[in-house]
């Protein structure tokens, strides 16, 4: 049994087909499903097996998380579930829990949910989590608000009046030289990408309008909220000025994150690029437990970036011929990689 989370009273692990009987027990209980959108879905053990096989096990393989089995240490029984579920219509992971009524009122829901949220932040590399709760479900609403989720809006769905809440835990990374902050300043992004030297080897055209910077920020923010990456601005501590940006996109299926970095020419050859990549990769390997490989794609003619990744200990895996296509041209791409076992 591979335990993912342990609390004073609970163990959390992935579901297996062998859990079908217990899943049937709590999923077919009308009191448990009263405020949910899937009441009546599980009427047989076969229904429970289908949920485990076709939803939870599939999601573990596709995104690395789903609802997890909640086990009470006292009797070693599966008493419900807790954890996250990626909700496409919300463009974000949703936190939730369920357990059999005989375990209500003991603080177990809060204990499980708090542990699941910490797991999301510290092991899955997520920083934006949402929750949906029926307005009549005061107990679950209290748990979400005590976790720090804040109400954003109310609406009707599945025949329920729902409250939509969220929590934002964007990671700020501080070093002696700079601070990696959330990419929200459109003017700073525009200043960076409107410089032709910055975009010379980049798959973006030189920006000519602030609206382009705002659009890029929105695109990167969507990737973050979906749980697939982060994008930072690099703020010099002494000058209190944005000197560049960096970030990554993560593909759970291949356990690989692709990184990129841009530094404004006014701050080239000052150590910002190497130190920012080092700080970012350290955070990634620490906070994304499943991450095995970090890679960067560099044009062969980009000698500065080639030198940078060589200096940082990345391995040149090879050159993929004409993989890149932008600015009406095809481009060869060098692929550099750093593996977890190499750090």
Short mmCIF file of C-alpha atoms in Angstrom, two decimals:
data_model
loop_
_atom_site.label_atom_id
_atom_site.label_comp_id
_atom_site.label_asym_id
_atom_site.label_seq_id
_atom_site.Cartn_x
_atom_site.Cartn_y
_atom_site.Cartn_z
CA UNK A 1 0.00 0.00 0.00
CA UNK A 2 1.65 3.22 -1.21
CA UNK A 3 0.68 5.90 1.30
CA UNK A 4 0.67 9.41 -0.18
CA UNK A 5 -0.43 11.34 2.90
CA UNK A 6 -0.49 10.53 6.60
CA UNK A 7 -2.19 12.57 9.32
CA UNK A 8 -2.65 11.75 13.02
CA UNK A 9 -5.81 9.71 12.30
CA UNK A 10 -5.83 9.10 8.56
CA UNK A 11 -3.95 7.50 5.69
CA UNK A 12 -4.43 8.56 2.08
CA UNK A 13 -3.57 6.49 -1.00
CA UNK A 14 -4.78 5.88 -4.55
CA UNK A 15 -7.89 3.80 -5.02
CA UNK A 16 -7.68 0.25 -6.41
CA UNK A 17 -10.36 -2.00 -7.85
CA UNK A 18 -10.31 -3.90 -4.55
CA UNK A 19 -11.89 -0.84 -2.91
CA UNK A 20 -15.10 -1.17 -4.94
CA UNK A 21 -17.22 -2.45 -2.07
CA UNK A 22 -16.30 0.48 0.18
CA UNK A 23 -16.74 2.96 -2.67
CA UNK A 24 -20.19 1.52 -3.28
CA UNK A 25 -20.98 1.87 0.41
CA UNK A 26 -20.28 5.61 0.69
CA UNK A 27 -21.22 6.56 -2.89
CA UNK A 28 -24.68 4.98 -2.69
CA UNK A 29 -25.47 6.60 0.66
CA UNK A 30 -28.09 9.31 0.14
CA UNK A 31 -26.83 11.35 3.08
CA UNK A 32 -23.32 11.41 1.61
CA UNK A 33 -24.41 12.44 -1.89
CA UNK A 34 -27.25 14.80 -0.95
CA UNK A 35 -25.37 17.96 -1.95
CA UNK A 36 -23.38 16.52 -4.86
CA UNK A 37 -23.92 16.44 -8.59
CA UNK A 38 -23.55 12.66 -8.91
CA UNK A 39 -26.24 11.38 -6.56
CA UNK A 40 -27.66 8.14 -7.91
CA UNK A 41 -24.66 7.31 -10.08
CA UNK A 42 -23.57 4.36 -7.96
CA UNK A 43 -26.21 1.72 -7.41
CA UNK A 44 -24.13 -1.46 -7.68
CA UNK A 45 -20.59 -2.60 -6.94
CA UNK A 46 -20.11 -2.71 -10.72
CA UNK A 47 -20.89 1.02 -10.84
CA UNK A 48 -18.24 1.60 -8.18
CA UNK A 49 -15.71 -0.42 -10.17
CA UNK A 50 -16.44 1.68 -13.25
CA UNK A 51 -15.78 4.92 -11.35
CA UNK A 52 -12.50 3.58 -9.97
CA UNK A 53 -11.31 2.18 -13.31
CA UNK A 54 -12.61 4.78 -15.76
CA UNK A 55 -12.31 7.95 -13.73
CA UNK A 56 -9.92 7.79 -10.79
CA UNK A 57 -7.31 5.37 -12.15
CA UNK A 58 -7.42 7.15 -15.50
CA UNK A 59 -6.90 10.55 -13.87
CA UNK A 60 -3.97 9.27 -11.79
CA UNK A 61 -2.27 8.32 -15.07
CA UNK A 62 -3.23 11.45 -17.00
CA UNK A 63 -2.72 14.29 -14.52
CA UNK A 64 -1.14 12.64 -11.48
CA UNK A 65 -4.00 13.13 -9.06
CA UNK A 66 -7.70 12.43 -8.52
CA UNK A 67 -9.88 11.57 -5.55
CA UNK A 68 -7.84 9.45 -3.12
CA UNK A 69 -8.94 6.70 -0.74
CA UNK A 70 -9.37 7.94 2.82
CA UNK A 71 -8.45 5.32 5.40
CA UNK A 72 -9.10 5.56 9.14
CA UNK A 73 -6.05 4.27 11.01
CA UNK A 74 -8.17 3.05 13.90
CA UNK A 75 -9.85 0.29 11.88
CA UNK A 76 -7.86 0.37 8.61
CA UNK A 77 -11.08 0.87 6.65
CA UNK A 78 -11.76 3.06 3.60
CA UNK A 79 -14.31 5.52 4.96
CA UNK A 80 -14.54 7.88 1.97
CA UNK A 81 -12.39 9.97 -0.32
CA UNK A 82 -10.49 13.24 -0.32
CA UNK A 83 -8.19 15.07 -2.68
CA UNK A 84 -8.35 16.84 -6.00
CA UNK A 85 -10.10 16.44 -9.32
CA UNK A 86 -9.30 18.43 -12.43
CA UNK A 87 -12.53 20.09 -13.61
CA UNK A 88 -12.27 21.16 -17.29
CA UNK A 89 -15.25 23.50 -17.05
CA UNK A 90 -13.55 25.30 -14.14
CA UNK A 91 -10.07 25.16 -15.73
CA UNK A 92 -8.65 24.23 -12.33
CA UNK A 93 -8.25 21.42 -9.80
CA UNK A 94 -11.20 21.11 -7.41
CA UNK A 95 -10.72 20.03 -3.79
CA UNK A 96 -13.31 17.77 -2.18
CA UNK A 97 -14.00 15.06 0.36
CA UNK A 98 -16.69 12.56 1.28
CA UNK A 99 -17.07 10.08 4.12
CA UNK A 100 -19.63 7.82 5.67
CA UNK A 101 -22.03 9.58 8.09
CA UNK A 102 -20.80 7.67 11.15
CA UNK A 103 -17.50 9.54 10.82
CA UNK A 104 -19.01 13.02 10.58
CA UNK A 105 -18.59 15.55 13.36
CA UNK A 106 -15.14 14.33 14.41
CA UNK A 107 -13.01 16.83 12.53
CA UNK A 108 -11.90 14.21 10.00
CA UNK A 109 -13.14 16.21 7.02
CA UNK A 110 -10.98 19.17 8.01
CA UNK A 111 -8.00 16.93 8.80
CA UNK A 112 -8.22 15.22 5.40
CA UNK A 113 -8.85 18.40 3.41
CA UNK A 114 -6.02 20.35 5.01
CA UNK A 115 -3.60 17.51 4.27
CA UNK A 116 -4.85 17.27 0.68
CA UNK A 117 -4.34 21.01 0.15
CA UNK A 118 -0.79 20.87 1.52
CA UNK A 119 -0.10 17.88 -0.73
CA UNK A 120 -1.33 19.87 -3.74
CA UNK A 121 0.97 22.79 -2.96
CA UNK A 122 4.05 20.85 -1.86
CA UNK A 123 4.00 17.64 -3.91
CA UNK A 124 1.95 18.38 -7.04
CA UNK A 125 3.32 21.86 -7.74
CA UNK A 126 -0.17 23.37 -7.86
CA UNK A 127 -0.85 26.90 -6.67
CA UNK A 128 -4.50 27.57 -7.58
CA UNK A 129 -7.29 25.40 -6.18
CA UNK A 130 -11.06 25.80 -6.39
CA UNK A 131 -13.98 24.37 -4.49
CA UNK A 132 -17.71 24.15 -5.17
CA UNK A 133 -20.21 23.70 -2.37
CA UNK A 134 -23.99 23.75 -2.08
CA UNK A 135 -25.19 26.76 -0.11
CA UNK A 136 -27.11 24.36 2.16
CA UNK A 137 -23.98 22.32 2.92
CA UNK A 138 -22.79 24.55 5.75
CA UNK A 139 -20.34 21.99 7.18
CA UNK A 140 -18.36 21.68 3.94
CA UNK A 141 -18.54 25.43 3.34
CA UNK A 142 -17.02 26.00 6.77
CA UNK A 143 -14.17 23.58 5.99
CA UNK A 144 -13.34 25.31 2.71
CA UNK A 145 -13.32 28.77 4.26
CA UNK A 146 -11.22 27.56 7.20
CA UNK A 147 -8.71 26.23 4.64
CA UNK A 148 -8.42 29.74 3.24
CA UNK A 149 -10.62 29.44 0.14
CA UNK A 150 -12.46 32.66 -0.64
CA UNK A 151 -15.88 32.97 -2.22
CA UNK A 152 -15.76 34.23 -5.82
CA UNK A 153 -19.33 33.82 -7.08
CA UNK A 154 -22.62 31.93 -6.75
CA UNK A 155 -24.57 30.12 -9.46
CA UNK A 156 -26.91 27.22 -10.16
CA UNK A 157 -25.59 23.87 -11.41
CA UNK A 158 -26.89 20.28 -11.36
CA UNK A 159 -30.06 21.67 -9.78
CA UNK A 160 -28.04 23.00 -6.82
CA UNK A 161 -27.31 26.55 -5.71
CA UNK A 162 -23.52 26.54 -5.49
CA UNK A 163 -20.82 28.73 -4.01
CA UNK A 164 -17.56 28.85 -5.99
CA UNK A 165 -14.45 29.43 -3.86
CA UNK A 166 -10.74 29.51 -4.63
CA UNK A 167 -7.33 29.80 -3.00
CA UNK A 168 -4.26 31.28 -4.68
CA UNK A 169 -0.85 30.28 -3.34
CA UNK A 170 1.45 31.59 -6.07
CA UNK A 171 5.06 30.72 -5.16
CA UNK A 172 7.37 33.69 -4.65
CA UNK A 173 11.03 32.64 -4.78
CA UNK A 174 13.55 34.95 -3.09
CA UNK A 175 17.33 34.96 -3.42
CA UNK A 176 19.94 37.52 -2.36
CA UNK A 177 20.07 38.82 -5.92
CA UNK A 178 16.43 38.83 -7.07
CA UNK A 179 12.88 37.75 -6.33
CA UNK A 180 10.74 35.68 -8.68
CA UNK A 181 7.27 37.26 -8.54
CA UNK A 182 3.97 36.56 -10.23
CA UNK A 183 3.73 37.78 -13.82
CA UNK A 184 1.02 40.44 -13.52
CA UNK A 185 2.72 43.63 -14.77
CA UNK A 186 1.80 44.08 -18.42
CA UNK A 187 4.13 47.05 -18.81
CA UNK A 188 7.12 45.00 -17.68
CA UNK A 189 6.22 42.12 -20.00
CA UNK A 190 5.79 44.54 -22.90
CA UNK A 191 9.13 46.22 -22.18
CA UNK A 192 10.79 42.82 -22.33
CA UNK A 193 9.15 41.39 -25.45
CA UNK A 194 9.08 44.61 -27.42
CA UNK A 195 12.88 44.43 -27.51
CA UNK A 196 14.11 42.84 -30.74
CA UNK A 197 17.22 41.42 -29.07
CA UNK A 198 15.09 39.51 -26.55
CA UNK A 199 12.92 38.04 -29.32
CA UNK A 200 15.75 37.24 -31.74
CA UNK A 201 15.75 33.52 -30.89
CA UNK A 202 12.24 33.35 -29.46
CA UNK A 203 9.05 31.90 -30.91
CA UNK A 204 7.17 35.15 -30.41
CA UNK A 205 7.14 38.19 -32.70
CA UNK A 206 8.38 41.47 -31.28
CA UNK A 207 5.47 43.05 -29.40
CA UNK A 208 4.14 46.34 -30.69
CA UNK A 209 1.17 46.86 -28.38
CA UNK A 210 0.50 46.56 -24.65
CA UNK A 211 -2.55 44.42 -25.43
CA UNK A 212 -0.20 41.69 -26.66
CA UNK A 213 1.51 41.61 -23.27
CA UNK A 214 -1.84 41.41 -21.49
CA UNK A 215 -2.88 38.52 -23.72
CA UNK A 216 0.36 36.65 -23.00
CA UNK A 217 -0.17 37.11 -19.26
CA UNK A 218 -3.72 35.74 -19.57
CA UNK A 219 -2.47 32.70 -21.50
CA UNK A 220 0.24 31.95 -18.95
CA UNK A 221 -2.19 32.44 -16.07
CA UNK A 222 -4.59 29.91 -17.60
CA UNK A 223 -1.75 27.37 -17.81
CA UNK A 224 -1.01 27.98 -14.12
CA UNK A 225 -4.61 27.65 -13.01
CA UNK A 226 -4.91 24.43 -14.96
CA UNK A 227 -1.95 23.14 -12.97
CA UNK A 228 0.47 22.88 -15.90
CA UNK A 229 3.15 25.44 -15.09
CA UNK A 230 4.21 28.77 -13.63
CA UNK A 231 5.55 32.01 -15.05
CA UNK A 232 7.59 34.50 -13.02
CA UNK A 233 8.97 37.98 -13.50
CA UNK A 234 12.55 38.41 -12.26
CA UNK A 235 12.76 41.45 -9.97
CA UNK A 236 16.20 42.77 -9.04
CA UNK A 237 16.34 43.27 -5.27
CA UNK A 238 18.72 46.24 -5.29
CA UNK A 239 17.17 48.19 -8.16
CA UNK A 240 13.58 47.04 -7.55
CA UNK A 241 13.27 46.65 -11.31
CA UNK A 242 12.01 43.83 -13.55
CA UNK A 243 14.99 42.45 -15.45
CA UNK A 244 13.43 39.45 -17.18
CA UNK A 245 11.06 36.51 -16.92
CA UNK A 246 11.23 32.75 -16.62
CA UNK A 247 8.90 29.80 -16.31
CA UNK A 248 8.01 26.25 -17.22
CA UNK A 249 5.26 24.05 -18.61
CA UNK A 250 4.84 20.59 -17.12
CA UNK A 251 3.73 17.42 -18.90
CA UNK A 252 2.82 14.79 -16.31
CA UNK A 253 2.57 12.03 -18.91
CA UNK A 254 6.31 12.30 -19.64
CA UNK A 255 7.27 13.66 -16.17
CA UNK A 256 8.99 16.48 -18.07
CA UNK A 257 8.99 20.25 -17.61
CA UNK A 258 10.13 22.58 -20.38
CA UNK A 259 11.78 25.78 -19.14
CA UNK A 260 12.46 29.12 -20.76
CA UNK A 261 14.03 32.41 -19.69
CA UNK A 262 14.37 35.91 -21.09
CA UNK A 263 16.58 38.71 -19.76
CA UNK A 264 16.40 42.33 -20.94
CA UNK A 265 19.66 43.34 -22.71
CA UNK A 266 20.30 46.04 -20.08
CA UNK A 267 20.93 43.20 -17.62
CA UNK A 268 22.83 40.67 -19.73
CA UNK A 269 26.08 39.22 -18.39
CA UNK A 270 25.14 40.00 -14.77
CA UNK A 271 24.27 36.50 -13.60
CA UNK A 272 20.49 36.87 -13.60
CA UNK A 273 19.86 34.07 -16.13
CA UNK A 274 22.00 31.40 -14.49
CA UNK A 275 20.80 32.19 -10.98
CA UNK A 276 17.14 32.36 -12.00
CA UNK A 277 17.30 28.98 -13.77
CA UNK A 278 19.01 27.50 -10.71
CA UNK A 279 16.38 28.89 -8.30
CA UNK A 280 13.50 27.81 -10.52
CA UNK A 281 14.75 24.25 -11.07
CA UNK A 282 15.39 23.83 -7.34
CA UNK A 283 11.79 24.87 -6.60
CA UNK A 284 10.45 22.52 -9.29
CA UNK A 285 12.31 19.43 -8.10
CA UNK A 286 11.26 20.24 -4.52
CA UNK A 287 7.57 20.90 -5.14
CA UNK A 288 6.72 18.54 -8.04
CA UNK A 289 7.33 15.04 -6.68
CA UNK A 290 6.62 13.32 -10.01
CA UNK A 291 9.03 15.54 -11.99
CA UNK A 292 11.92 13.56 -13.45
CA UNK A 293 13.27 15.69 -16.29
CA UNK A 294 13.71 19.40 -16.99
CA UNK A 295 14.51 20.35 -20.56
CA UNK A 296 15.25 23.43 -22.61
CA UNK A 297 15.11 23.88 -26.38
CA UNK A 298 17.76 26.24 -27.76
CA UNK A 299 18.52 27.36 -31.30
CA UNK A 300 22.09 26.36 -32.26
CA UNK A 301 22.87 29.96 -33.21
CA UNK A 302 21.86 31.12 -29.72
CA UNK A 303 25.37 30.76 -28.34
CA UNK A 304 24.66 32.60 -25.07
CA UNK A 305 21.86 30.18 -24.07
CA UNK A 306 23.91 27.20 -25.24
CA UNK A 307 26.73 28.31 -22.96
CA UNK A 308 24.26 28.95 -20.12
CA UNK A 309 22.75 25.46 -20.05
CA UNK A 310 26.14 23.81 -20.46
CA UNK A 311 27.41 25.83 -17.50
CA UNK A 312 24.42 24.78 -15.37
CA UNK A 313 25.09 21.08 -15.95
CA UNK A 314 22.35 20.37 -18.46
CA UNK A 315 23.14 17.54 -20.88
CA UNK A 316 22.94 18.14 -24.62
CA UNK A 317 20.72 15.29 -25.78
CA UNK A 318 21.02 16.23 -29.44
CA UNK A 319 19.61 18.42 -32.18
CA UNK A 320 16.11 17.94 -33.56
CA UNK A 321 16.18 19.09 -37.15
CA UNK A 322 13.63 21.74 -38.18
CA UNK A 323 11.36 21.06 -35.21
CA UNK A 324 10.65 24.73 -34.56
CA UNK A 325 8.46 26.70 -36.93
CA UNK A 326 8.02 30.42 -36.34
CA UNK A 327 8.58 33.72 -38.12
CA UNK A 328 7.91 31.89 -41.41
CA UNK A 329 10.98 29.69 -40.97
CA UNK A 330 11.85 26.25 -39.70
CA UNK A 331 14.51 25.98 -37.01
CA UNK A 332 16.78 23.25 -35.69
CA UNK A 333 16.52 22.93 -31.91
CA UNK A 334 19.14 21.76 -29.47
CA UNK A 335 17.58 19.83 -26.57
CA UNK A 336 19.24 20.18 -23.17
CA UNK A 337 18.07 18.16 -20.16
CA UNK A 338 18.63 17.82 -16.43
CA UNK A 339 17.40 14.71 -14.59
CA UNK A 340 16.37 14.48 -10.95
CA UNK A 341 19.10 11.89 -10.24
CA UNK A 342 21.70 14.36 -11.57
CA UNK A 343 21.06 17.16 -9.08
#
